Amino acid sequence: MTRDWRDDLSLKLEDFIDTFVVKGAKATDVYDAIQNELDRLRAAYDRDLDPADDQSDEAIEEPSNDWPASQA
């Protein structure tokens, strides 16, 4: 894999952090908050690698159209 995505990620993170610093947050507080969220997301990912795989194989039932106004 090339480093292109990492370069893009770095630029987007800098921009993301800057949005909060411009609003008055300290950069170190933003870094800490991001790290806390990354830790939380990592823990969630470790518990369940792909939540989409947890969906039931049962068909989703559509609501019925047997209410009175649907008989027009």
Tab-separated table of N, CA and C in Angstrom:
chain	number	residue	atom	x	y	z
A	1	MET	N	0.845	-1.168	0.000
A	1	MET	CA	0.000	0.000	0.000
A	1	MET	C	0.898	1.241	0.000
A	2	THR	N	0.494	2.217	-0.715
A	2	THR	CA	1.289	3.441	-0.812
A	2	THR	C	1.058	4.336	0.403
A	3	ARG	N	1.916	5.310	0.576
A	3	ARG	CA	1.769	6.240	1.688
A	3	ARG	C	0.813	7.382	1.343
A	4	ASP	N	0.266	7.398	0.158
A	4	ASP	CA	-0.625	8.489	-0.237
A	4	ASP	C	-1.772	8.684	0.742
A	5	TRP	N	-2.393	7.608	1.178
A	5	TRP	CA	-3.528	7.731	2.086
A	5	TRP	C	-3.080	8.262	3.440
A	6	ARG	N	-1.864	7.921	3.845
A	6	ARG	CA	-1.359	8.429	5.123
A	6	ARG	C	-1.091	9.931	5.044
A	7	ASP	N	-0.576	10.376	3.911
A	7	ASP	CA	-0.362	11.811	3.721
A	7	ASP	C	-1.689	12.556	3.747
A	8	ASP	N	-2.675	11.991	3.065
A	8	ASP	CA	-4.008	12.598	3.035
A	8	ASP	C	-4.610	12.613	4.442
A	9	LEU	N	-4.429	11.518	5.168
A	9	LEU	CA	-4.926	11.436	6.536
A	9	LEU	C	-4.284	12.512	7.411
A	10	SER	N	-2.994	12.692	7.282
A	10	SER	CA	-2.284	13.692	8.069
A	10	SER	C	-2.826	15.094	7.809
A	11	LEU	N	-3.029	15.417	6.550
A	11	LEU	CA	-3.557	16.739	6.206
A	11	LEU	C	-4.964	16.938	6.746
A	12	LYS	N	-5.779	15.908	6.642
A	12	LYS	CA	-7.160	16.023	7.126
A	12	LYS	C	-7.209	16.123	8.645
A	13	LEU	N	-6.323	15.407	9.329
A	13	LEU	CA	-6.274	15.514	10.779
A	13	LEU	C	-5.845	16.915	11.217
A	14	GLU	N	-4.851	17.458	10.544
A	14	GLU	CA	-4.416	18.820	10.864
A	14	GLU	C	-5.568	19.805	10.686
A	15	ASP	N	-6.288	19.671	9.591
A	15	ASP	CA	-7.428	20.554	9.326
A	15	ASP	C	-8.523	20.353	10.378
A	16	PHE	N	-8.783	19.111	10.718
A	16	PHE	CA	-9.795	18.771	11.716
A	16	PHE	C	-9.445	19.401	13.064
A	17	ILE	N	-8.219	19.242	13.483
A	17	ILE	CA	-7.770	19.801	14.754
A	17	ILE	C	-7.856	21.323	14.721
A	18	ASP	N	-7.448	21.897	13.610
A	18	ASP	CA	-7.490	23.361	13.474
A	18	ASP	C	-8.904	23.913	13.634
A	19	THR	N	-9.914	23.165	13.194
A	19	THR	CA	-11.289	23.667	13.320
A	19	THR	C	-11.658	23.887	14.782
A	20	PHE	N	-11.172	23.032	15.670
A	20	PHE	CA	-11.483	23.174	17.091
A	20	PHE	C	-10.588	24.202	17.766
A	21	VAL	N	-9.350	24.299	17.316
A	21	VAL	CA	-8.445	25.302	17.876
A	21	VAL	C	-8.944	26.700	17.530
A	22	VAL	N	-9.427	26.881	16.310
A	22	VAL	CA	-9.966	28.176	15.894
A	22	VAL	C	-11.187	28.544	16.749
A	23	LYS	N	-11.932	27.531	17.187
A	23	LYS	CA	-13.109	27.787	18.032
A	23	LYS	C	-12.734	28.007	19.490
A	24	GLY	N	-11.438	27.923	19.810
A	24	GLY	CA	-10.986	28.240	21.161
A	24	GLY	C	-10.425	27.102	21.981
A	25	ALA	N	-10.444	25.892	21.465
A	25	ALA	CA	-9.896	24.762	22.221
A	25	ALA	C	-8.373	24.778	22.151
A	26	LYS	N	-7.752	24.245	23.181
A	26	LYS	CA	-6.298	24.086	23.163
A	26	LYS	C	-5.968	22.864	22.321
A	27	ALA	N	-4.921	22.964	21.545
A	27	ALA	CA	-4.533	21.854	20.674
A	27	ALA	C	-4.287	20.583	21.482
A	28	THR	N	-3.648	20.705	22.634
A	28	THR	CA	-3.373	19.513	23.446
A	28	THR	C	-4.661	18.870	23.952
A	29	ASP	N	-5.687	19.687	24.244
A	29	ASP	CA	-6.976	19.126	24.659
A	29	ASP	C	-7.640	18.380	23.512
A	30	VAL	N	-7.510	18.916	22.315
A	30	VAL	CA	-8.077	18.254	21.136
A	30	VAL	C	-7.357	16.933	20.898
A	31	TYR	N	-6.023	16.942	21.020
A	31	TYR	CA	-5.258	15.694	20.851
A	31	TYR	C	-5.709	14.645	21.866
A	32	ASP	N	-5.887	15.062	23.120
A	32	ASP	CA	-6.313	14.130	24.167
A	32	ASP	C	-7.706	13.570	23.876
A	33	ALA	N	-8.613	14.437	23.434
A	33	ALA	CA	-9.977	13.996	23.125
A	33	ALA	C	-9.982	13.016	21.949
A	34	ILE	N	-9.175	13.309	20.948
A	34	ILE	CA	-9.083	12.404	19.795
A	34	ILE	C	-8.517	11.063	20.228
A	35	GLN	N	-7.474	11.100	21.064
A	35	GLN	CA	-6.876	9.844	21.544
A	35	GLN	C	-7.878	9.023	22.336
A	36	ASN	N	-8.669	9.681	23.194
A	36	ASN	CA	-9.687	8.972	23.960
A	36	ASN	C	-10.715	8.314	23.034
A	37	GLU	N	-11.132	9.038	22.009
A	37	GLU	CA	-12.097	8.479	21.054
A	37	GLU	C	-11.481	7.321	20.267
A	38	LEU	N	-10.220	7.462	19.883
A	38	LEU	CA	-9.541	6.375	19.168
A	38	LEU	C	-9.457	5.127	20.043
A	39	ASP	N	-9.144	5.319	21.323
A	39	ASP	CA	-9.093	4.183	22.251
A	39	ASP	C	-10.455	3.511	22.362
A	40	ARG	N	-11.516	4.329	22.454
A	40	ARG	CA	-12.874	3.785	22.553
A	40	ARG	C	-13.248	3.018	21.290
A	41	LEU	N	-12.932	3.607	20.132
A	41	LEU	CA	-13.240	2.946	18.857
A	41	LEU	C	-12.443	1.656	18.684
A	42	ARG	N	-11.178	1.685	19.100
A	42	ARG	CA	-10.340	0.485	19.001
A	42	ARG	C	-10.915	-0.632	19.861
A	43	ALA	N	-11.332	-0.299	21.077
A	43	ALA	CA	-11.918	-1.303	21.974
A	43	ALA	C	-13.203	-1.872	21.378
A	44	ALA	N	-14.033	-1.010	20.802
A	44	ALA	CA	-15.270	-1.473	20.167
A	44	ALA	C	-14.958	-2.368	18.978
A	45	TYR	N	-13.948	-1.998	18.205
A	45	TYR	CA	-13.552	-2.805	17.042
A	45	TYR	C	-13.020	-4.160	17.494
A	46	ASP	N	-12.242	-4.178	18.585
A	46	ASP	CA	-11.701	-5.435	19.095
A	46	ASP	C	-12.804	-6.369	19.574
A	47	ARG	N	-13.894	-5.788	20.113
A	47	ARG	CA	-15.030	-6.602	20.562
A	47	ARG	C	-15.831	-7.143	19.395
A	48	ASP	N	-15.959	-6.347	18.338
A	48	ASP	CA	-16.798	-6.737	17.207
A	48	ASP	C	-16.181	-6.166	15.932
A	49	LEU	N	-15.426	-6.995	15.233
A	49	LEU	CA	-14.688	-6.533	14.070
A	49	LEU	C	-15.563	-5.947	12.979
A	50	ASP	N	-16.743	-6.515	12.775
A	50	ASP	CA	-17.629	-6.013	11.729
A	50	ASP	C	-19.076	-6.116	12.190
A	51	PRO	N	-19.599	-5.035	12.784
A	51	PRO	CA	-20.975	-5.080	13.285
A	51	PRO	C	-22.000	-5.440	12.215
A	52	ALA	N	-21.708	-5.168	10.965
A	52	ALA	CA	-22.653	-5.492	9.887
A	52	ALA	C	-22.869	-7.001	9.792
A	53	ASP	N	-21.873	-7.786	10.211
A	53	ASP	CA	-22.019	-9.241	10.173
A	53	ASP	C	-22.991	-9.756	11.215
A	54	ASP	N	-23.351	-8.921	12.186
A	54	ASP	CA	-24.237	-9.334	13.263
A	54	ASP	C	-25.707	-9.302	12.874
A	55	GLN	N	-26.015	-8.780	11.729
A	55	GLN	CA	-27.411	-8.668	11.327
A	55	GLN	C	-28.012	-10.048	11.137
A	56	SER	N	-29.260	-10.133	11.469
A	56	SER	CA	-29.982	-11.381	11.351
A	56	SER	C	-30.153	-11.769	9.893
A	57	ASP	N	-30.207	-13.062	9.656
A	57	ASP	CA	-30.452	-13.559	8.297
A	57	ASP	C	-31.941	-13.574	7.962
A	58	GLU	N	-32.778	-13.243	8.944
A	58	GLU	CA	-34.211	-13.229	8.712
A	58	GLU	C	-34.587	-12.042	7.829
A	59	ALA	N	-35.572	-12.257	6.996
A	59	ALA	CA	-36.045	-11.183	6.121
A	59	ALA	C	-36.714	-10.095	6.946
A	60	ILE	N	-36.505	-8.884	6.528
A	60	ILE	CA	-37.148	-7.750	7.192
A	60	ILE	C	-38.589	-7.677	6.701
A	61	GLU	N	-39.517	-7.670	7.644
A	61	GLU	CA	-40.918	-7.620	7.267
A	61	GLU	C	-41.328	-6.188	6.968
A	62	GLU	N	-42.003	-6.006	5.874
A	62	GLU	CA	-42.518	-4.691	5.498
A	62	GLU	C	-43.839	-4.471	6.219
A	63	PRO	N	-44.138	-3.231	6.550
A	63	PRO	CA	-45.428	-2.970	7.204
A	63	PRO	C	-46.579	-3.312	6.258
A	64	SER	N	-47.660	-3.750	6.832
A	64	SER	CA	-48.797	-4.120	5.994
A	64	SER	C	-49.561	-2.873	5.557
A	65	ASN	N	-50.294	-3.019	4.492
A	65	ASN	CA	-51.110	-1.924	3.982
A	65	ASN	C	-52.599	-2.240	4.188
A	66	ASP	N	-52.910	-2.830	5.336
A	66	ASP	CA	-54.306	-3.156	5.561
A	66	ASP	C	-54.984	-2.169	6.500
A	67	TRP	N	-54.457	-0.980	6.609
A	67	TRP	CA	-55.128	0.059	7.376
A	67	TRP	C	-56.217	0.655	6.487
A	68	PRO	N	-57.263	1.211	7.062
A	68	PRO	CA	-58.458	1.620	6.306
A	68	PRO	C	-58.190	2.562	5.148
A	69	ALA	N	-57.346	3.526	5.295
A	69	ALA	CA	-57.130	4.496	4.227
A	69	ALA	C	-56.375	3.910	3.028
A	70	SER	N	-55.785	2.725	3.196
A	70	SER	CA	-55.037	2.150	2.068
A	70	SER	C	-55.960	1.442	1.085
A	71	GLN	N	-57.218	1.320	1.396
A	71	GLN	CA	-58.178	0.617	0.566
A	71	GLN	C	-58.884	1.537	-0.416
A	72	ALA	N	-58.253	2.591	-0.811
A	72	ALA	CA	-58.901	3.565	-1.693
A	72	ALA	C	-58.948	3.110	-3.116
